[in-house]
Tab-separated table of C-alpha atoms in Angstrom:
chain	number	residue	atom	x	y	z
A	1	MET	CA	26.578	60.594	-58.322
A	2	THR	CA	26.761	58.606	-61.492
A	3	LYS	CA	26.026	54.561	-60.562
A	4	PRO	CA	29.451	52.168	-61.509
A	5	SER	CA	28.803	50.475	-65.041
A	6	VAL	CA	29.046	46.573	-64.939
A	7	SER	CA	32.477	47.385	-66.647
A	8	GLN	CA	33.609	49.523	-64.254
A	9	SER	CA	33.535	47.407	-61.232
A	10	SER	CA	35.356	44.632	-59.958
A	11	PRO	CA	35.782	41.821	-62.658
A	12	VAL	CA	33.940	38.840	-61.426
A	13	PRO	CA	35.503	35.506	-62.257
A	14	ARG	CA	33.487	32.792	-64.011
A	15	ARG	CA	32.743	29.544	-62.696
A	16	SER	CA	32.803	26.472	-65.165
A	17	SER	CA	29.761	23.958	-64.514
A	18	VAL	CA	32.264	21.492	-62.800
A	19	ASP	CA	32.753	24.027	-60.248
A	20	ALA	CA	29.032	25.422	-60.077
A	21	SER	CA	27.801	22.057	-59.526
A	22	ALA	CA	30.500	21.276	-56.664
A	23	SER	CA	29.831	24.676	-55.167
A	24	THR	CA	25.887	22.927	-55.232
A	25	VAL	CA	27.094	19.865	-53.220
A	26	GLN	CA	29.102	21.847	-50.967
A	27	GLU	CA	26.494	24.024	-50.037
A	28	GLY	CA	23.743	21.409	-50.126
A	29	ALA	CA	25.670	20.001	-47.171
A	30	GLU	CA	26.464	22.437	-45.189
A	31	SER	CA	23.102	23.728	-45.153
A	32	ALA	CA	22.243	19.936	-44.170
A	33	ASP	CA	24.132	20.428	-41.081
A	34	GLN	CA	22.917	23.564	-40.450
A	35	SER	CA	19.579	21.965	-40.262
A	36	HIS	CA	20.854	19.222	-38.798
A	37	CYS	CA	22.525	21.272	-35.830
A	38	GLY	CA	18.814	23.421	-35.367
A	39	ALA	CA	16.976	20.244	-35.094
A	40	ALA	CA	19.439	19.460	-32.707
A	41	GLY	CA	20.108	22.341	-30.621
A	42	ALA	CA	16.155	22.722	-30.570
A	43	LEU	CA	15.885	19.612	-29.096
A	44	GLU	CA	18.076	20.322	-26.682
A	45	HIS	CA	16.287	23.668	-25.543
A	46	LEU	CA	13.338	21.378	-25.199
A	47	ARG	CA	14.996	19.370	-23.063
A	48	GLU	CA	16.459	21.679	-20.808
A	49	VAL	CA	13.347	23.644	-20.273
A	50	ASP	CA	11.876	19.994	-19.534
A	51	ARG	CA	14.742	19.838	-16.785
A	52	ARG	CA	14.689	22.941	-15.493
A	53	HIS	CA	11.534	24.538	-15.742
A	54	LEU	CA	8.640	21.357	-15.425
A	55	TRP	CA	7.538	20.208	-12.326
A	56	HIS	CA	6.591	16.825	-13.290
A	57	ALA	CA	4.461	14.771	-11.008
A	58	PHE	CA	5.006	11.842	-8.911
A	59	THR	CA	8.812	12.840	-10.441
A	60	PRO	CA	12.021	13.515	-8.153
A	61	MET	CA	13.022	16.363	-10.464
A	62	ARG	CA	16.785	16.255	-9.058
A	63	THR	CA	17.257	13.499	-10.728
A	64	TYR	CA	14.933	13.875	-13.545
A	65	VAL	CA	15.720	12.352	-17.463
A	66	PRO	CA	13.977	14.257	-20.278
A	67	PHE	CA	11.340	11.500	-21.797
A	68	ILE	CA	9.156	13.795	-24.048
A	69	ILE	CA	6.921	12.270	-26.080
A	70	GLU	CA	6.324	13.898	-29.594
A	71	ARG	CA	3.736	11.662	-31.089
A	72	ALA	CA	1.989	8.198	-30.575
A	73	GLU	CA	0.663	5.482	-33.318
A	74	GLY	CA	-1.626	3.124	-31.827
A	75	PHE	CA	-0.656	1.364	-28.626
A	76	GLU	CA	2.878	3.264	-29.215
A	77	LEU	CA	4.702	6.133	-27.792
A	78	ILE	CA	7.031	7.810	-30.129
A	79	ASP	CA	9.717	10.323	-28.383
A	80	VAL	CA	11.521	13.173	-30.154
A	81	ASP	CA	14.158	11.337	-31.470
A	82	GLY	CA	11.568	9.046	-32.886
A	83	ARG	CA	12.077	6.068	-30.650
A	84	ARG	CA	9.518	3.846	-29.688
A	85	TYR	CA	7.548	2.485	-27.066
A	86	LEU	CA	4.685	0.096	-25.987
A	87	ASP	CA	2.691	2.169	-23.767
A	88	ALA	CA	1.977	-0.674	-21.188
A	89	GLU	CA	0.727	1.858	-18.778
A	90	SER	CA	-2.149	3.282	-20.871
A	91	SER	CA	-0.909	6.851	-20.150
A	92	LEU	CA	-1.231	5.990	-16.589
A	93	TRP	CA	-4.054	4.067	-16.819
A	94	CYS	CA	-6.240	5.531	-18.521
A	95	SER	CA	-5.949	4.629	-22.664
A	96	VAL	CA	-8.482	2.344	-23.849
A	97	HIS	CA	-8.166	1.516	-27.643
A	98	GLY	CA	-4.618	3.185	-27.811
A	99	HIS	CA	-3.470	6.408	-29.893
A	100	GLY	CA	-4.829	8.523	-32.624
A	101	GLU	CA	-7.675	5.902	-32.685
A	102	PRO	CA	-9.507	7.919	-36.208
A	103	HIS	CA	-13.423	7.233	-35.040
A	104	ILE	CA	-12.226	9.098	-31.846
A	105	ASP	CA	-10.224	11.526	-33.491
A	106	ALA	CA	-13.955	12.131	-35.934
A	107	ALA	CA	-16.079	12.364	-32.964
A	108	ILE	CA	-13.574	15.524	-31.017
A	109	ARG	CA	-13.302	17.131	-34.299
A	110	ALA	CA	-16.917	16.924	-35.271
A	111	GLN	CA	-18.116	18.395	-32.067
A	112	LEU	CA	-15.344	20.827	-32.174
A	113	ASP	CA	-16.977	22.436	-35.497
A	114	ARG	CA	-19.920	22.719	-33.402
A	115	VAL	CA	-18.739	23.672	-29.539
A	116	ALA	CA	-15.669	23.450	-27.905
A	117	HIS	CA	-16.967	24.309	-24.009
A	118	VAL	CA	-20.295	24.780	-22.238
A	119	THR	CA	-20.879	25.328	-18.488
A	120	LEU	CA	-22.814	22.943	-16.679
A	121	LEU	CA	-23.895	26.322	-14.438
A	122	GLY	CA	-27.459	26.403	-15.457
A	123	MET	CA	-26.956	24.776	-19.457
A	124	THR	CA	-25.183	22.286	-20.642
A	125	SER	CA	-24.413	20.763	-24.175
A	126	ASP	CA	-26.324	17.738	-26.307
A	127	THR	CA	-23.048	15.805	-26.150
A	128	THR	CA	-23.153	16.138	-22.599
A	129	VAL	CA	-26.930	14.721	-21.834
A	130	ARG	CA	-25.838	11.860	-24.669
A	131	LEU	CA	-23.809	11.245	-22.418
A	132	THR	CA	-25.297	11.075	-19.384
A	133	GLU	CA	-28.698	8.789	-20.523
A	134	GLN	CA	-25.503	6.633	-21.687
A	135	LEU	CA	-23.674	6.469	-18.136
A	136	LEU	CA	-26.851	5.333	-16.254
A	137	GLN	CA	-27.932	3.138	-18.726
A	138	ARG	CA	-24.290	1.238	-18.002
A	139	ALA	CA	-25.062	1.544	-14.487
A	140	PRO	CA	-28.142	0.993	-13.516
A	141	GLY	CA	-29.500	2.494	-9.745
A	142	PHE	CA	-28.516	5.256	-9.933
A	143	GLU	CA	-30.538	8.829	-11.113
A	144	ARG	CA	-28.109	11.530	-11.291
A	145	VAL	CA	-24.818	12.384	-12.735
A	146	PHE	CA	-22.259	15.162	-11.651
A	147	TYR	CA	-19.131	15.222	-14.172
A	148	SER	CA	-15.820	16.713	-12.809
A	149	SER	CA	-12.226	16.869	-14.550
A	150	ASP	CA	-10.456	14.526	-12.857
A	151	GLY	CA	-10.898	11.430	-10.444
A	152	ALA	CA	-9.834	13.346	-7.476
A	153	CYS	CA	-12.564	15.896	-7.989
A	154	ALA	CA	-15.143	13.191	-8.334
A	155	VAL	CA	-14.431	11.683	-5.537
A	156	GLU	CA	-14.533	15.103	-3.775
A	157	VAL	CA	-18.333	15.552	-4.991
A	158	ALA	CA	-18.904	12.168	-3.741
A	159	LEU	CA	-17.310	13.268	0.020
A	160	LYS	CA	-19.381	16.682	-0.307
A	161	LEU	CA	-22.370	15.096	-1.518
A	162	ALA	CA	-22.632	12.011	1.000
A	163	PHE	CA	-21.653	14.829	3.992
A	164	GLU	CA	-24.795	16.757	2.991
A	165	TYR	CA	-27.452	14.109	2.523
A	166	TRP	CA	-27.217	13.305	6.073
A	167	HIS	CA	-27.262	17.371	7.228
A	168	ARG	CA	-30.340	17.499	4.793
A	169	ILE	CA	-31.842	14.549	6.873
A	170	ASP	CA	-31.428	15.915	9.887
A	171	PRO	CA	-29.329	19.445	10.398
A	172	GLY	CA	-28.100	17.795	13.724
A	173	THR	CA	-26.968	14.939	12.600
A	174	ALA	CA	-23.005	13.380	14.177
A	175	LYS	CA	-22.794	11.385	10.792
A	176	ARG	CA	-19.963	13.628	10.045
A	177	LYS	CA	-16.995	10.882	9.234
A	178	PHE	CA	-15.982	8.818	6.656
A	179	LEU	CA	-14.668	5.161	6.815
A	180	SER	CA	-12.083	3.991	4.482
A	181	PHE	CA	-8.778	1.733	4.327
A	182	ASP	CA	-5.474	1.737	4.442
A	183	ALA	CA	-3.336	2.185	1.601
A	184	ALA	CA	-5.911	3.776	-0.148
A	185	TYR	CA	-5.624	6.162	-2.791
A	186	HIS	CA	-8.402	8.328	-3.830
A	187	GLY	CA	-6.625	11.918	-5.218
A	188	ASP	CA	-4.324	14.389	-3.942
A	189	THR	CA	-6.728	17.445	-3.066
A	190	ILE	CA	-6.494	17.551	1.137
A	191	GLY	CA	-10.614	15.806	0.989
A	192	THR	CA	-9.115	13.129	-0.880
A	193	LEU	CA	-5.878	13.218	0.977
A	194	SER	CA	-8.081	12.789	4.359
A	195	VAL	CA	-9.527	9.131	2.924
A	196	GLY	CA	-6.084	8.102	1.699
A	197	GLY	CA	-4.193	5.971	3.535
A	198	ILE	CA	-0.388	6.037	1.288
A	199	ASP	CA	1.961	7.654	3.983
A	200	ARG	CA	4.325	9.182	1.906
A	201	PHE	CA	1.796	10.897	-0.191
A	202	ASN	CA	-0.478	11.976	3.434
A	203	ARG	CA	2.184	12.594	5.721
A	204	VAL	CA	3.707	16.513	5.391
A	205	PHE	CA	-0.040	17.475	4.586
A	206	SER	CA	-1.780	15.541	7.648
A	207	PRO	CA	-2.480	18.416	9.730
A	208	LEU	CA	-4.401	19.931	7.378
A	209	PHE	CA	-6.916	16.487	7.705
A	210	TYR	CA	-10.253	15.475	9.146
A	211	ASP	CA	-10.686	12.833	11.296
A	212	VAL	CA	-10.986	9.364	9.305
A	213	ILE	CA	-11.586	5.705	10.587
A	214	ARG	CA	-9.168	3.360	9.581
A	215	GLY	CA	-10.006	0.078	8.541
A	216	PRO	CA	-7.179	-2.716	7.602
A	217	CYS	CA	-5.997	-2.748	3.746
A	218	PRO	CA	-7.539	-6.171	2.696
A	219	ASP	CA	-4.592	-7.177	0.829
A	220	SER	CA	-4.787	-11.083	0.061
A	221	TYR	CA	-0.856	-11.335	-0.661
A	222	ARG	CA	0.053	-9.840	2.820
A	223	PRO	CA	-2.706	-10.536	4.974
A	224	LEU	CA	-3.182	-9.934	8.730
A	225	SER	CA	-2.507	-13.345	10.225
A	226	GLU	CA	0.692	-15.324	9.663
A	227	ASP	CA	-1.539	-18.439	9.977
A	228	SER	CA	-1.876	-20.031	6.410
A	229	THR	CA	-4.797	-21.653	7.524
A	230	ALA	CA	-6.744	-17.820	8.035
A	231	ASP	CA	-9.432	-16.726	6.058
A	232	ALA	CA	-8.642	-13.999	4.952
A	233	LEU	CA	-12.006	-12.711	3.739
A	234	GLU	CA	-13.040	-13.437	7.383
A	235	LEU	CA	-10.552	-11.897	9.149
A	236	TYR	CA	-10.708	-8.549	6.914
A	237	LEU	CA	-14.899	-8.669	7.129
A	238	THR	CA	-14.591	-8.995	10.514
A	239	GLN	CA	-12.298	-5.912	11.924
A	240	ALA	CA	-14.779	-3.677	9.007
A	241	ARG	CA	-18.174	-5.023	10.238
A	242	GLY	CA	-16.997	-4.515	13.732
A	243	LEU	CA	-15.833	-0.665	13.129
A	244	ILE	CA	-19.193	0.464	11.114
A	245	ALA	CA	-21.039	-1.292	13.908
A	246	ALA	CA	-19.167	0.814	16.523
A	247	HIS	CA	-18.900	4.326	14.609
A	248	ALA	CA	-22.682	3.861	12.565
A	249	GLY	CA	-23.723	6.849	14.458
A	250	GLU	CA	-20.940	8.887	13.444
A	251	LEU	CA	-20.482	7.700	9.491
A	252	ALA	CA	-21.664	9.173	6.798
A	253	ALA	CA	-19.681	6.703	4.501
A	254	VAL	CA	-17.855	3.851	4.058
A	255	VAL	CA	-15.175	5.179	0.997
A	256	ILE	CA	-13.811	1.774	-1.163
A	257	GLU	CA	-11.765	0.823	-4.128
A	258	PRO	CA	-13.829	-2.096	-5.779
A	259	LEU	CA	-11.524	-4.932	-6.401
A	260	VAL	CA	-8.079	-3.590	-6.211
A	261	GLN	CA	-6.607	-0.688	-4.669
A	262	CYS	CA	-4.312	0.292	-7.040
A	263	ALA	CA	-2.032	2.740	-6.284
A	264	ALA	CA	-0.801	0.771	-3.396
A	265	GLY	CA	0.461	-1.916	-5.595
A	266	ILE	CA	-2.222	-3.801	-7.157
A	267	VAL	CA	-3.832	-5.077	-4.113
A	268	THR	CA	-6.793	-7.107	-4.407
A	269	HIS	CA	-9.115	-7.702	-1.821
A	270	PRO	CA	-10.184	-11.445	-1.044
A	271	PRO	CA	-13.578	-11.950	-3.339
A	272	GLY	CA	-16.496	-11.694	-1.487
A	273	PHE	CA	-14.650	-8.319	0.992
A	274	LEU	CA	-16.926	-5.590	-1.445
A	275	GLN	CA	-20.392	-7.592	-0.846
A	276	GLY	CA	-19.786	-7.666	2.831
A	277	VAL	CA	-18.863	-4.259	3.391
A	278	ALA	CA	-21.685	-3.223	1.109
A	279	GLU	CA	-24.577	-5.643	3.184
A	280	CYS	CA	-22.984	-4.109	6.450
A	281	CYS	CA	-23.590	-0.492	5.124
A	282	ARG	CA	-27.103	-1.437	4.337
A	283	GLU	CA	-27.534	-2.759	7.861
A	284	HIS	CA	-26.146	-0.044	9.692
A	285	GLY	CA	-27.327	2.911	7.837
A	286	VAL	CA	-24.094	3.817	6.228
A	287	LEU	CA	-23.903	5.342	2.713
A	288	LEU	CA	-21.160	3.635	0.106
A	289	ILE	CA	-18.676	5.421	-2.217
A	290	ALA	CA	-16.920	3.359	-4.565
A	291	ASP	CA	-14.020	4.915	-6.086
A	292	GLU	CA	-14.064	3.540	-9.324
A	293	ILE	CA	-11.411	5.860	-11.059
A	294	ALA	CA	-8.632	3.406	-11.509
A	295	VAL	CA	-10.730	0.323	-12.084
A	296	GLY	CA	-13.632	1.295	-13.329
A	297	CYS	CA	-14.740	1.596	-17.311
A	298	GLY	CA	-13.535	-1.934	-18.200
A	299	ARG	CA	-10.375	-2.140	-16.861
A	300	THR	CA	-11.323	-5.093	-14.463
A	301	GLY	CA	-13.385	-7.088	-16.838
A	302	THR	CA	-16.990	-5.443	-16.712
A	303	TRP	CA	-17.918	-1.773	-17.365
A	304	ILE	CA	-18.165	-1.341	-13.471
A	305	ALA	CA	-16.457	-3.301	-11.067
A	306	CYS	CA	-19.075	-3.329	-8.407
A	307	SER	CA	-21.328	-5.378	-10.870
A	308	GLN	CA	-17.979	-8.493	-10.194
A	309	GLU	CA	-20.057	-8.543	-6.556
A	310	ASN	CA	-23.525	-7.740	-6.993
A	311	VAL	CA	-22.832	-3.799	-5.682
A	312	THR	CA	-25.119	-1.196	-5.918
A	313	PRO	CA	-23.236	1.762	-3.874
A	314	ASP	CA	-24.612	5.093	-3.461
A	315	LEU	CA	-22.089	7.094	-5.123
A	316	LEU	CA	-20.151	5.614	-8.032
A	317	CYS	CA	-16.634	7.555	-9.056
A	318	LEU	CA	-15.742	6.920	-12.428
A	319	GLY	CA	-12.733	8.833	-14.462
A	320	LYS	CA	-9.214	7.383	-16.122
A	321	GLY	CA	-10.446	5.273	-19.156
A	322	LEU	CA	-13.706	7.510	-19.197
A	323	SER	CA	-12.968	9.202	-22.080
A	324	ALA	CA	-10.486	6.548	-23.067
A	325	GLY	CA	-7.400	8.982	-22.238
A	326	TYR	CA	-8.525	11.270	-24.647
A	327	LEU	CA	-9.626	14.318	-22.409
A	328	PRO	CA	-9.726	14.993	-18.524
A	329	LEU	CA	-13.268	13.989	-17.522
A	330	ALA	CA	-14.605	12.441	-14.248
A	331	ALA	CA	-17.686	11.412	-13.175
A	332	THR	CA	-20.058	10.760	-9.804
A	333	LEU	CA	-23.081	8.757	-10.341
A	334	VAL	CA	-25.476	9.419	-7.753
A	335	SER	CA	-28.365	7.066	-6.510
A	336	PRO	CA	-32.118	8.295	-6.140
A	337	ARG	CA	-32.317	8.489	-2.516
A	338	ILE	CA	-28.984	10.756	-2.702
A	339	ALA	CA	-30.687	12.693	-5.616
A	340	GLU	CA	-34.045	13.383	-4.334
A	341	ALA	CA	-32.440	15.117	-0.816
A	342	PHE	CA	-31.301	17.512	-2.990
A	343	GLU	CA	-34.663	18.317	-4.790
A	344	GLY	CA	-35.132	21.168	-2.523
A	345	THR	CA	-38.542	23.151	-2.580
A	346	ASP	CA	-39.785	26.615	-3.954
A	347	GLU	CA	-38.688	27.930	-0.533
A	348	THR	CA	-35.513	26.569	-0.041
A	349	PRO	CA	-33.831	24.827	-3.537
A	350	GLY	CA	-31.986	22.312	-3.557
A	351	VAL	CA	-28.796	23.697	-4.995
A	352	PHE	CA	-25.250	21.786	-4.525
A	353	CYS	CA	-23.097	24.362	-4.337
A	354	HIS	CA	-19.918	23.009	-6.151
A	355	GLY	CA	-18.780	22.887	-9.791
A	356	HIS	CA	-15.464	23.168	-11.671
A	357	THR	CA	-15.378	25.465	-15.118
A	358	PHE	CA	-14.261	22.734	-17.494
A	359	GLY	CA	-17.003	19.317	-15.919
A	360	GLY	CA	-18.558	17.845	-18.556
A	361	ASN	CA	-16.730	19.296	-21.288
A	362	PRO	CA	-18.295	18.139	-24.934
A	363	LEU	CA	-15.053	17.408	-26.127
A	364	ALA	CA	-14.558	15.088	-23.400
A	365	CYS	CA	-17.889	14.050	-23.764
A	366	ALA	CA	-17.779	13.140	-27.354
A	367	ALA	CA	-14.658	11.684	-26.965
A	368	ALA	CA	-16.600	9.523	-24.248
A	369	LEU	CA	-19.434	8.382	-26.792
A	370	ALA	CA	-17.148	7.690	-29.071
A	371	SER	CA	-15.166	5.358	-26.783
A	372	LEU	CA	-18.438	3.724	-25.709
A	373	GLU	CA	-19.146	3.021	-29.426
A	374	LEU	CA	-16.100	1.206	-29.899
A	375	ILE	CA	-16.277	-1.123	-26.496
A	376	ASP	CA	-19.409	-2.197	-27.761
A	377	ARG	CA	-19.045	-2.519	-31.859
A	378	ASN	CA	-15.542	-4.390	-30.942
A	379	ASP	CA	-16.492	-6.184	-27.726
A	380	VAL	CA	-13.211	-4.971	-25.426
A	381	LEU	CA	-14.845	-6.150	-22.477
A	382	GLU	CA	-14.667	-9.595	-23.746
A	383	ASN	CA	-10.770	-8.494	-24.889
A	384	VAL	CA	-10.007	-7.852	-21.209
A	385	ARG	CA	-10.924	-10.936	-19.796
A	386	GLU	CA	-9.041	-12.941	-22.600
A	387	ARG	CA	-6.068	-10.467	-22.070
A	388	SER	CA	-6.187	-10.642	-18.853
A	389	ARG	CA	-5.604	-14.317	-19.099
A	390	GLN	CA	-2.534	-14.227	-21.464
A	391	LEU	CA	-1.164	-12.243	-20.068
A	392	LEU	CA	-0.887	-14.187	-16.813
A	393	ASP	CA	-0.311	-17.475	-17.990
A	394	ALA	CA	2.553	-15.636	-20.288
A	395	LEU	CA	4.527	-14.094	-17.056
A	396	ALA	CA	3.896	-17.498	-15.623
A	397	PRO	CA	7.882	-18.352	-15.693
A	398	LEU	CA	8.563	-15.739	-13.071
A	399	ARG	CA	6.754	-17.164	-10.310
A	400	ALA	CA	9.391	-19.484	-9.337
A	401	HIS	CA	12.165	-16.412	-9.753
A	402	PRO	CA	13.591	-16.343	-6.091
A	403	HIS	CA	12.719	-12.760	-5.975
A	404	VAL	CA	9.260	-12.695	-7.466
A	405	GLY	CA	7.024	-12.803	-4.420
A	406	ASP	CA	3.273	-12.758	-6.298
A	407	ILE	CA	1.893	-11.922	-9.390
A	408	ARG	CA	-1.726	-10.863	-9.044
A	409	GLY	CA	-4.576	-8.592	-10.972
A	410	ARG	CA	-7.982	-8.220	-11.869
A	411	GLY	CA	-8.555	-7.972	-15.580
A	412	LEU	CA	-5.665	-5.524	-16.987
A	413	ALA	CA	-4.264	-4.277	-13.748
A	414	ILE	CA	-1.642	-6.606	-12.859
A	415	ALA	CA	1.276	-6.418	-10.271
A	416	VAL	CA	4.733	-8.578	-10.833
A	417	GLU	CA	5.988	-7.405	-7.065
A	418	LEU	CA	9.901	-8.107	-6.500
A	419	VAL	CA	10.849	-8.853	-3.243
A	420	GLU	CA	14.246	-9.690	-1.723
A	421	GLU	CA	13.289	-13.382	-0.943
A	422	ALA	CA	10.049	-14.906	-2.122
A	423	ASN	CA	9.148	-17.362	0.904
A	424	SER	CA	9.325	-14.603	3.819
A	425	LYS	CA	8.158	-12.081	1.220
A	426	ARG	CA	10.654	-9.592	2.731
A	427	ARG	CA	11.416	-6.417	0.935
A	428	PHE	CA	14.109	-5.315	-0.909
A	429	ALA	CA	16.071	-2.018	0.870
A	430	ALA	CA	14.153	1.168	-0.832
A	431	SER	CA	17.585	2.159	-1.823
A	432	ARG	CA	18.208	-0.254	-4.515
A	433	ARG	CA	15.883	0.750	-6.284
A	434	VAL	CA	14.377	-3.121	-8.106
A	435	GLY	CA	11.569	-1.302	-9.339
A	436	GLN	CA	12.732	1.430	-10.701
A	437	ARG	CA	15.533	-0.571	-12.636
A	438	VAL	CA	13.662	-3.490	-13.930
A	439	CYS	CA	11.294	-0.801	-15.592
A	440	GLU	CA	14.020	1.339	-16.725
A	441	ARG	CA	15.664	-2.410	-18.772
A	442	ALA	CA	11.999	-2.720	-19.914
A	443	THR	CA	11.931	1.061	-21.561
A	444	ALA	CA	14.668	0.981	-23.106
A	445	ALA	CA	13.944	-2.263	-24.867
A	446	GLY	CA	10.398	-0.612	-26.140
A	447	VAL	CA	7.834	-1.254	-23.384
A	448	TRP	CA	7.356	1.247	-21.239
A	449	LEU	CA	6.630	0.720	-17.340
A	450	ARG	CA	6.544	2.790	-14.282
A	451	PRO	CA	6.890	0.906	-10.677
A	452	LEU	CA	5.365	1.237	-7.542
A	453	GLN	CA	8.402	0.862	-5.482
A	454	ASP	CA	9.553	-2.303	-6.361
A	455	ILE	CA	5.876	-3.552	-7.786
A	456	VAL	CA	6.273	-3.571	-11.378
A	457	VAL	CA	2.417	-1.998	-12.783
A	458	LEU	CA	1.176	-3.380	-16.069
A	459	MET	CA	-1.926	-1.768	-17.149
A	460	PRO	CA	-1.771	-2.048	-20.941
A	461	PRO	CA	-4.898	0.007	-23.160
A	462	LEU	CA	-8.075	-2.670	-22.725
A	463	ALA	CA	-8.388	-2.953	-26.577
A	464	ILE	CA	-4.627	-4.378	-27.044
A	465	ASP	CA	-3.780	-7.012	-29.197
A	466	ALA	CA	-2.228	-10.607	-28.564
A	467	SER	CA	1.102	-10.279	-29.843
A	468	ASN	CA	1.643	-6.786	-27.778
A	469	ILE	CA	0.753	-8.944	-24.564
A	470	GLU	CA	3.276	-11.495	-25.489
A	471	ARG	CA	6.090	-8.859	-25.898
A	472	ILE	CA	4.827	-7.346	-22.193
A	473	ALA	CA	5.589	-10.158	-20.525
A	474	GLN	CA	8.570	-11.928	-22.729
A	475	VAL	CA	10.521	-7.985	-22.040
A	476	LEU	CA	9.450	-7.943	-18.873
A	477	ILE	CA	10.960	-11.708	-18.222
A	478	ALA	CA	13.753	-10.664	-19.875
A	479	SER	CA	14.554	-7.281	-17.419
A	480	VAL	CA	13.967	-9.589	-14.296
A	481	GLU	CA	16.405	-11.626	-15.508
A	482	GLU	CA	19.286	-9.306	-16.384
A	483	GLU	CA	19.001	-7.466	-13.109
A	484	LEU	CA	17.748	-9.988	-10.669
A	485	GLY	CA	19.057	-13.703	-12.114
A	486	SER	CA	17.572	-15.789	-13.485
A	487	ALA	CA	14.915	-18.018	-11.958
């Protein structure tokens, strides 16, 4: 059949140039509206998937409100709506230099161009070897480094090494137990929960735990004795020494978070407690495991927290800030005597039967090496000490507030404890969610804070500048006063 010519088809009215222009504007507006609706719909879909399907750690999912970060710049997080938040929690205590640090980004890209992953089962990457050398130079007194992907696994490694060490020395040994402290947090595996002491984390899993000897949490704010003249250090050390001495024959190791128990609410130990425990361990032939996942890598003002009390533990666990918050990386540093026990012989090879797929990943190690270079170049440890003093000074007006019980910390691990009555240290009823409400106010004002119950934790990046420290303090003070009234 012959196709109709144009003249045979229905007539098409011609548009004037004005009509065409108006139509173009209308079409553009409609396209923009559709694009906006499409973007809004995509964001709502993202939030719905987050709400319904993504299971967030340590988060009540029934009341969770989606909080989705799209990107970050420097010390700020930027959500999918473009709102900015000062990252005052270091993305859960691990950011060192902030986000998008060019030197670290470049190091990761360069490593990616060479090799992304190499197993540590019988081989390694040159980058992982270089990091190992750096870690041992910065922590004298250790012989080997065992890598993991997270802090809990690094502590799990330390527990297993301590246990197996005594078995290698004496297969019939009775040294099979660990001593840890109340309110301790060492991770979420069954082994690390066993030596942990935070009831709300542990309660449901307690039938799975192995037997642990527990000492009191050496809390400087809420001491064992109500006698104000009592020496907190002597009280806690007396108890710890008594337990170590009484159980030395069955103790494989004492496990401790040096100086500060962070997850307990930035609980600071009396100065000298760590040193006293270390001396008692040496005296009674008990190993010492220092869990510095949260307090190490510069967080408390020195690269290794133990160095502040001249202590070298038998096993040292590092994580969080080790890779500057870029990629999963943790490490267990091992003393010469433990390393030697695993050397083995020709007849009996010294194999430690533990290892995870991504331990010592080269990309993570590249980030760690670049971070160490920046820490040295920019004197970040001195910055931690200066910013710590500045933050404590800036928070001083809160000390007179009737609902502020304590302001405490070491380095850039600082807490403001909110209480119903400051003099008696009486806590608020948990149902009031005071700490959560204060942090929600701060976050709405552009400073992201996350509480531990009614303890507001301040853990900014180690390289943070003075102006952002002032901003954190001002926003927190305003948030406390908005929620609880003025001082």
